[in-house]
Amino acid sequence: MQIKDKSGLTIVPVPSLRRLTIYLPYLKELSSGVTEYVSATTIARALGYIPIQVRKDIAYTGITGKPRRGYPISELVNQLEVFLGWKSYKNTFLVGAGNLGRAIMGYPGFKDCGLQIVAAFDADPAKIGTRLFGIEILSMDEFKTLVKRMGVQLGIITAPEQSAQEIADIMVDAGIHGIWNFAPVKLNIPDDVIVQNENLASSLTVLSKKLDQIV
Amino acid sequence: MQIKDKSGLTIVPVPSLRRLTIYLPYLKELSSGVTEYVSATTIARALGYIPIQVRKDIAYTGITGKPRRGYPISELVNQLEVFLGWKSYKNTFLVGAGNLGRAIMGYPGFKDCGLQIVAAFDADPAKIGTRLFGIEILSMDEFKTLVKRMGVQLGIITAPEQSAQEIADIMVDAGIHGIWNFAPVKLNIPDDVIVQNENLASSLTVLSKKLDQIV
DNA sequence: TAGATTGTTAATCGATTAACAATC
DNA sequence: TAGATTGTTAATCGATTAACAATC
């Protein structure tokens, strides 16, 4: 079954989407092996899910398998990569070249999913003109012009929370459509801009509450 | 309404828990102002939720308000801090003092939620004995002994994915009960150890898929 | 008092899980 | 063929939202 929105795009529940991003690296590993097909049961067992969930998640993508055999691994890998957009480069600007910004810039896990941080920005004049992991650090003054010139769609905020809203405003004004926000503040943003908040304190709290429950 | 588990502990849905961690910093800010009470409507409006959701989330914690007025701010802040465990220190070991590890160690947002990274560990001999943000970097050889001695319950894995499982094994063996895992791999862990996975590539994918849907 | 807001029970919605026919 | 596995429809479960009585 395929649920589509008005424009014909398949709508995948976010939890399914997240799981699909977890299946993919595992399948890539498998694809270097000898077996040709993989079943939902195998995937589920390897990653700690249940087979029906894996089957349903894959069904959302429109990818089909063969009864009795499972899914052809290399085809599954290719189609999943396309479906998740890991093959299309996402030109991105990062603002805030502190510790967290640097960690994001140097994070090896992004090489496979198409994130291209083409420049970083920082308020500190001492950092401007330097490079981190080959990424040049520029002044915010150039932000808007460069967004247009380089066709940047995504912005990452790894700046202190005090400046996050101001940075978001500049991003929106520059025409950026998606913001990945690591600052623990609610950004005021027009409806047509997508914000993905990454809140580390919140994740930690979930973990520690779960701990309380079992201890 | 309060849902409790067998041991009498209140069970809060994870989404509610995450929202509560977002209300709290906002309320802390408010508490330095002049108003004494805050209503669910005010919180909701400020943070982009709906009032009934805020009310329900707060109800889960057992904190009560006053009809017509709302919730007494300072009391709400205090009780939420206790409820979320932000006032109790969580002695934690971090393994993998690379870029991400350093970002976590230096992350200012943790000061309010009780995370105490008491030591870091790394495989690189050159790093051992040095300090980052006042946190000493030690050899893995000392891990187990120190877990016992310092009463450490939480472990953070910010090491490359290749070594994540091995580190997890050591953590489990040392008696750690909760693992915050930043490596994009499924950890094989006994049932009584809680794992919280932080998958950056997955979050990025959710954002970029949402972007595709509106553009 | 009137009315705003809480707290709680009920309704809705969406994701997960189960059941099972279709298929190779 | 028998049996494993997919794909799909239905049932269940849990979170969100609505409705409303209680309260100050």
PDB file of C-alpha atoms (C1' of nucleotides) in Angstrom, chain A residues 1 39-40 55 64-65 68 71, chain D residues 3-10:
ATOM      1  CA  MET A   1       0.000   0.000   0.000  1.00  0.00           C
ATOM      2  CA  SER A  39      14.535 -11.499   3.843  1.00  0.00           C
ATOM      3  CA  ALA A  40      12.722  -9.168   6.215  1.00  0.00           C
ATOM      4  CA  ARG A  55       8.342  -5.495   5.462  1.00  0.00           C
ATOM      5  CA  THR A  64       9.108  -4.990  -3.849  1.00  0.00           C
ATOM      6  CA  GLY A  65      10.582  -8.355  -3.007  1.00  0.00           C
ATOM      7  CA  ARG A  68      10.053 -17.199  -0.905  1.00  0.00           C
ATOM      8  CA  TYR A  71      14.565  -8.690  -1.493  1.00  0.00           C
TER       9      TYR A  71
ATOM     10  C1'  DG D   3       6.723 -24.224   2.552  1.00  0.00           C
ATOM     11  C1'  DA D   4       8.859 -19.770   3.157  1.00  0.00           C
ATOM     12  C1'  DT D   5       8.143 -15.196   2.326  1.00  0.00           C
ATOM     13  C1'  DT D   6       5.888 -11.206   0.417  1.00  0.00           C
ATOM     14  C1'  DG D   7       2.089  -7.765   0.223  1.00  0.00           C
ATOM     15  C1'  DT D   8      -2.258  -6.258   1.955  1.00  0.00           C
ATOM     16  C1'  DT D   9      -6.162  -5.848   4.721  1.00  0.00           C
ATOM     17  C1'  DA D  10      -7.759  -5.847   9.484  1.00  0.00           C
TER      18       DA D  10
END
